[in-house]
CSV table of C-alpha atoms in Angstrom, one decimal:
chain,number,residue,atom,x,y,z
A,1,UNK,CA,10.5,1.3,-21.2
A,2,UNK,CA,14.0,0.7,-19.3
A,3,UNK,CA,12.3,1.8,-16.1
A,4,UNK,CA,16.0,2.1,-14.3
A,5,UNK,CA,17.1,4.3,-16.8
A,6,UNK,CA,14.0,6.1,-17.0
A,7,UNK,CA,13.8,6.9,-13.3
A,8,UNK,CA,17.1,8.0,-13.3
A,9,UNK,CA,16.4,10.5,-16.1
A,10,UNK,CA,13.6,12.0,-14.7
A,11,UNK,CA,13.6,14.7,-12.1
A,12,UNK,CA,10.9,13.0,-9.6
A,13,UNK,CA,11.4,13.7,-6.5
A,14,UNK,CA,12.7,10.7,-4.4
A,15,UNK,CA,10.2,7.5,-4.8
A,16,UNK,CA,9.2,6.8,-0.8
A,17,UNK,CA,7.0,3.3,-0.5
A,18,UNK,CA,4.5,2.6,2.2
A,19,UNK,CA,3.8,-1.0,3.1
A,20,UNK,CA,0.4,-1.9,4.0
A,21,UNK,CA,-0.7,-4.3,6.8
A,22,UNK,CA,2.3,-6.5,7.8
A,23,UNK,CA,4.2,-5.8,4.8
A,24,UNK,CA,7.6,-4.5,4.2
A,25,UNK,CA,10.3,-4.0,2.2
A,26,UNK,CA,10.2,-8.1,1.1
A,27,UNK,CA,6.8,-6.8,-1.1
A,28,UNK,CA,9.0,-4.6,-3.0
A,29,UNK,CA,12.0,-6.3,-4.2
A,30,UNK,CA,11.4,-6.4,-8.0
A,31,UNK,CA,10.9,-2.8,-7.6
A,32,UNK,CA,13.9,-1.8,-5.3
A,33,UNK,CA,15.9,-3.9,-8.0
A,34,UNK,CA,14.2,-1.7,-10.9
A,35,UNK,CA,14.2,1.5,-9.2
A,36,UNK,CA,17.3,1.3,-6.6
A,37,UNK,CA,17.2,4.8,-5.1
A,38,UNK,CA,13.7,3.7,-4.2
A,39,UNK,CA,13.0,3.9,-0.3
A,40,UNK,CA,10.6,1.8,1.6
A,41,UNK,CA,9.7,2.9,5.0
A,42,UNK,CA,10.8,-0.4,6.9
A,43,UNK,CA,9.6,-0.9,11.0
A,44,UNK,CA,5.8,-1.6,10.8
A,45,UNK,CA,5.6,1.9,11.8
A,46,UNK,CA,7.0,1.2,15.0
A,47,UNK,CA,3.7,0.3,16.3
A,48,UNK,CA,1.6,3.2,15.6
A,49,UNK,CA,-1.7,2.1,16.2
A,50,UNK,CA,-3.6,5.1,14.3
A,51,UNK,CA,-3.3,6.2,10.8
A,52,UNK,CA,-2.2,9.7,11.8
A,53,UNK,CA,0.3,8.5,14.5
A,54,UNK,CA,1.9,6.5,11.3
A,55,UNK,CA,1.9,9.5,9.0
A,56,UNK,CA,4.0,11.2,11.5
A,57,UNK,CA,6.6,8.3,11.9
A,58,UNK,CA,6.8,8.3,7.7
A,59,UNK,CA,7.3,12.4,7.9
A,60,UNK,CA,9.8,11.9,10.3
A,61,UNK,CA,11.7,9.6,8.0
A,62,UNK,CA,11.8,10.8,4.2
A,63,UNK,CA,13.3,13.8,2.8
A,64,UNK,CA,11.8,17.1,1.9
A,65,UNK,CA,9.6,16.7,-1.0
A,66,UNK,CA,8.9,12.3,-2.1
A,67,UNK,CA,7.3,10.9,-5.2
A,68,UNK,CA,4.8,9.1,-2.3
A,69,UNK,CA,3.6,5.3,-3.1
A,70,UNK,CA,1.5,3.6,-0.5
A,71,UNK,CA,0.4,0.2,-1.3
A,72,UNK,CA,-3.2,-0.8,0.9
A,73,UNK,CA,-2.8,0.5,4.4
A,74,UNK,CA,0.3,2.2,3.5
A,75,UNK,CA,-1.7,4.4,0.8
A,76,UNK,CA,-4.0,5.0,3.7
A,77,UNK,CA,-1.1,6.6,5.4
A,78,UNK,CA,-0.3,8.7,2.2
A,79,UNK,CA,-3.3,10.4,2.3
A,80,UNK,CA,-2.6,11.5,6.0
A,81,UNK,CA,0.6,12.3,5.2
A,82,UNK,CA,-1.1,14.5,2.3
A,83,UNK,CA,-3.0,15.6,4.9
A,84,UNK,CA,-0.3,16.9,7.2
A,85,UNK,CA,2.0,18.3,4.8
A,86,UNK,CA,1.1,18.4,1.4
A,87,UNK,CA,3.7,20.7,0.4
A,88,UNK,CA,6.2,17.7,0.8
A,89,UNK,CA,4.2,15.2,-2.1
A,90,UNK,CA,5.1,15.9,-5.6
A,91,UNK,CA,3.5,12.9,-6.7
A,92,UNK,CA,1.4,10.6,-5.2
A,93,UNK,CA,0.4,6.9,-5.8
A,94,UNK,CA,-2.2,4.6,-4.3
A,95,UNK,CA,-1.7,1.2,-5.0
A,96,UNK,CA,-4.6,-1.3,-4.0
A,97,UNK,CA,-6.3,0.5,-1.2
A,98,UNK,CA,-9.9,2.3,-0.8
A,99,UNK,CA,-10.7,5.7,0.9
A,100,UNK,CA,-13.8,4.0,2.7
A,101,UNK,CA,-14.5,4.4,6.1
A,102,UNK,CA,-15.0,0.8,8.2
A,103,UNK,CA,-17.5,-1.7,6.3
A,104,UNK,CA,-20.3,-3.6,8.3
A,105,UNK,CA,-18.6,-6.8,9.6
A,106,UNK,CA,-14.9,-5.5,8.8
A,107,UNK,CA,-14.2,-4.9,12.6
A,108,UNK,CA,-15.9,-9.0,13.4
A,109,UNK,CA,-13.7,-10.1,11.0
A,110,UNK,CA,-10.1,-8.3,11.5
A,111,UNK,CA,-11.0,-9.3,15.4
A,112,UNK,CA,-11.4,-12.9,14.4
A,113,UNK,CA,-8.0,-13.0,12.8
A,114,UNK,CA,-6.7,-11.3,15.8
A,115,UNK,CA,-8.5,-13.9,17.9
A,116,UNK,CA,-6.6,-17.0,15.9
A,117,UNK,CA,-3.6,-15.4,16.3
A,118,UNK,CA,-4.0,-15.4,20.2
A,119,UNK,CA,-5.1,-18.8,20.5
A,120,UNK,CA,-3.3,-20.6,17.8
A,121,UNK,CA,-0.2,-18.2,16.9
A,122,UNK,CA,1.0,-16.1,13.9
A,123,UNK,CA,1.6,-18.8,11.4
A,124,UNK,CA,-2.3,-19.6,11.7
A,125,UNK,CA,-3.2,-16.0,11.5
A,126,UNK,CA,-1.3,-15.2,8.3
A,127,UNK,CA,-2.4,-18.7,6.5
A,128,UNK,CA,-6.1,-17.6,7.0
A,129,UNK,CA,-5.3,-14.2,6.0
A,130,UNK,CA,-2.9,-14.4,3.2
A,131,UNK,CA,-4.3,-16.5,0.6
A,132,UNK,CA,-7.8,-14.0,0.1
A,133,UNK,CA,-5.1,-11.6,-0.6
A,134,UNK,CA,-3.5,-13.7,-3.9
A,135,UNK,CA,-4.8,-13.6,-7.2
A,136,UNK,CA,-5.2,-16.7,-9.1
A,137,UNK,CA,-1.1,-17.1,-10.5
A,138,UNK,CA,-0.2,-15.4,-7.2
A,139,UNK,CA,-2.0,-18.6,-5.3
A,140,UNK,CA,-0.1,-21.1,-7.4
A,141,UNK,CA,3.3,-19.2,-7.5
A,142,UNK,CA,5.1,-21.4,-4.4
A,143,UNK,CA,8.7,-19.1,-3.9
A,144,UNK,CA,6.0,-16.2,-3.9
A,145,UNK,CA,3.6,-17.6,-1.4
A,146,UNK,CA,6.4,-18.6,1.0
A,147,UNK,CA,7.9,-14.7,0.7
A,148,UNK,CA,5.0,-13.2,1.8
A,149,UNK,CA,4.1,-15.8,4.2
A,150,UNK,CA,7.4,-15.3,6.4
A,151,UNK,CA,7.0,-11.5,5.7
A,152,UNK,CA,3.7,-11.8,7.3
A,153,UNK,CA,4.4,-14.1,10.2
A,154,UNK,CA,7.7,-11.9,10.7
A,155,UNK,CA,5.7,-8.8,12.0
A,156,UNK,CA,4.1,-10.6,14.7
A,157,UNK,CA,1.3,-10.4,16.5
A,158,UNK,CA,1.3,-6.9,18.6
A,159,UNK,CA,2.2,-5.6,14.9
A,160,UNK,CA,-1.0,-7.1,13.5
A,161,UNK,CA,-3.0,-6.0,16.5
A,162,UNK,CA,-2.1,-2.1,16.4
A,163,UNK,CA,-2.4,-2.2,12.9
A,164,UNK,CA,-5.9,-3.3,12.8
A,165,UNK,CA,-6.8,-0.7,15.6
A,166,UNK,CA,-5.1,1.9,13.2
A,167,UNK,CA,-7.4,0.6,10.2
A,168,UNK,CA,-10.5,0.6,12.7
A,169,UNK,CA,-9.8,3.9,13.5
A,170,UNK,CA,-8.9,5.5,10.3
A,171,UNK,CA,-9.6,9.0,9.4
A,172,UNK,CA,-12.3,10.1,6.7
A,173,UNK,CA,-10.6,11.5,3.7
A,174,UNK,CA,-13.9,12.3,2.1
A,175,UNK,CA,-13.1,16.2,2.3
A,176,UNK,CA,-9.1,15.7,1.5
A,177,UNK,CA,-9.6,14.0,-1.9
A,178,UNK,CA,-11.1,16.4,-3.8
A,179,UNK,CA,-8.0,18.9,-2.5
A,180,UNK,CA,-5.2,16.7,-3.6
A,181,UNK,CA,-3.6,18.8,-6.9
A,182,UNK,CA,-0.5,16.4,-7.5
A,183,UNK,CA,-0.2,13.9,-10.3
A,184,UNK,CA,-2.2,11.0,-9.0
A,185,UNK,CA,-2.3,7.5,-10.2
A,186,UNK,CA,-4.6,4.3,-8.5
A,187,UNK,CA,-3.5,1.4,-9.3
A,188,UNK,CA,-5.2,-2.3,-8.3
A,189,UNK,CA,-5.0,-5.5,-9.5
A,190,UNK,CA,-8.3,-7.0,-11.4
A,191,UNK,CA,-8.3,-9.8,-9.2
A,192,UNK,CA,-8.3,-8.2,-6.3
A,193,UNK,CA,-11.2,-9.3,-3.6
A,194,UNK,CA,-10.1,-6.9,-1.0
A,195,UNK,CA,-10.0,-3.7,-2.6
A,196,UNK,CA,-11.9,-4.5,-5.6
A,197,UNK,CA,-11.2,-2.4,-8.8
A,198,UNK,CA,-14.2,-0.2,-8.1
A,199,UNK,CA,-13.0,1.4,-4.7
A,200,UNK,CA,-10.2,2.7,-7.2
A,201,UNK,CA,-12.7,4.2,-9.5
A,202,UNK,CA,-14.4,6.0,-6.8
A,203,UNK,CA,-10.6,7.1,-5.9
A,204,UNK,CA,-10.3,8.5,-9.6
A,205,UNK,CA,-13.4,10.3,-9.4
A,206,UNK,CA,-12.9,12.5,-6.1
A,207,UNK,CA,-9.4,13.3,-7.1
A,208,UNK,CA,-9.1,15.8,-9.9
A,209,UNK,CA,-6.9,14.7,-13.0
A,210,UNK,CA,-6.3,11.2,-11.3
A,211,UNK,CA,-5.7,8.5,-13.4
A,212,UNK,CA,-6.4,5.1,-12.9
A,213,UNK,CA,-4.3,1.7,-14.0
A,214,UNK,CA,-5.8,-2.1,-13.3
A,215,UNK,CA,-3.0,-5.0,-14.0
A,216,UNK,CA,-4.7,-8.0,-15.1
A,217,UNK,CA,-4.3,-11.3,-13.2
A,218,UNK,CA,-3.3,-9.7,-10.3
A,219,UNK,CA,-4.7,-9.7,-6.5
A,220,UNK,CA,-4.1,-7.7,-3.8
A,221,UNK,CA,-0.3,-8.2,-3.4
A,222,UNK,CA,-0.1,-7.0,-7.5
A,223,UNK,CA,3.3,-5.3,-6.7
A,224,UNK,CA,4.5,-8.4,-5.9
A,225,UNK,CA,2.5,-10.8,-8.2
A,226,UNK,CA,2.8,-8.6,-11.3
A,227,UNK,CA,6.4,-7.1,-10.4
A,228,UNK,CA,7.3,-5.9,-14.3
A,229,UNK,CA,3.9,-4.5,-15.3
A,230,UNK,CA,3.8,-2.5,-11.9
A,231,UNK,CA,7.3,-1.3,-12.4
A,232,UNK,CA,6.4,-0.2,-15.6
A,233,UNK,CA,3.2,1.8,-14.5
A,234,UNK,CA,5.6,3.4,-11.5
A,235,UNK,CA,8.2,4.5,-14.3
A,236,UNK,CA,5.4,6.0,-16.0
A,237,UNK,CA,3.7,7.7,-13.2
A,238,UNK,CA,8.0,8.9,-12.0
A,239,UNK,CA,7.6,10.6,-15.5
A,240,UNK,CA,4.5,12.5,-15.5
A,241,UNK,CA,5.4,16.4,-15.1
A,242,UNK,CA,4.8,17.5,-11.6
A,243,UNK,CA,2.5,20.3,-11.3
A,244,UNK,CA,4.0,23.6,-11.1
């Protein structure tokens, strides 16, 4: 599939990206490049430091009715944004992510990072953090690494900090899921440690009709360690009827 051509012959509603945790638009090049009416939602949310506060900054910035993709946190923000106005999502894709509330240690170990990053600075922080986030190829791909690494360090530290607090603090979505009546895709990488492909089965199952894709040899940054097979699952997802 030509996914530029195919995006442009389809009649999805404008494809709006949310980053996750200090990411922007340097996580979606390949796909900017494939799909170039493509928006991202730049700022690091301005630092919001809750999940709903976020949601509003996104409404506040896309048009009328968005093909949504939220990758990790950013997919987090999608369902509030679901939440808050789901007449505005014709589509709606969560990329690596989980609908989880906190996990027993997460809060120890998102303060430790926070910690390191007080005492020894960003470029510490994000070489602790970043590599867990890689999948094997990912970890051995050099240009890659470097990207995401001055992405990272590039939000700095309040960024980290109120992004954390929003994670901390994120809403349940346990009741929302099973109301969500768009076309629905999850997508993960196999490799991923973080959000392991089984927090996107249990995504699948509490949201009716949704479909899930897993990209082999991929971590947690799969849309930008596996740019042309995710491209190819976001043209296919862009092409799915909406629902009436």
């Amino acid at each position: 599939m030509d996914t530029k051509s195919s995006y442009r012959g389809s009649k999805a509603a404008p494809l709006i990206i949310l980053p996750g945790l200090m990411c922007d638009s340097r996580m979606f090049a390949e796909l900017l490049s494939a799909f170039p009416e493509a928006q991202v939602i730049d700022g690091f949310y301005a630092g919001c430091d809750r999940i709903e506060a976020m949601a509003n900054y996104v409404l506040a910035r896309m048009p009328a009715r968005v093909s949504l993709l939220g990758h990790s946190m950013g997919a987090r923000i999608a369902l509030e944004v679901m939440r808050k106005a789901p007449d505005r999502v014709e589509r709606l894709a969560l990329v690596d992510t989980g609908v989880h509330g906190p996990k027993p240690g997460e809060r120890d170990a998102r303060y430790a990072l926070r910690d390191l990053g007080r005492e020894q600075g960003m470029a510490a922080l994000v070489a602790n953090w970043l590599p867990p986030m890689m999948g094997f190829a990912g970890l051995r791909n050099e240009p890659l690494m470097d990207s995401l690494y001055a992405m990272a360090v590039s939000a700095g530290l309040a960024t980290f900090e109120a992004q954390i607090e929003a994670l901390l603090n994120r809403p349940s979505v346990d009741a929302l899921l099973p109301t969500i009546a768009c076309p629905t895709v999850a997508m993960v990488g196999r490799q991923d440690q973080w959000s392991p492909v089984v927090q996107h089965e249990a995504i699948v199952a509490a949201i009716p009709g949704a479909q899930l894709r897993i990209v082999e040899g991929a971590g947690h940054m799969m849309p930008a360690e596996a740019p042309q097979v995710f491209n190819q699952l976001v043209g296919e997802w862009l092409a799915i009827a909406p629902t009436p």
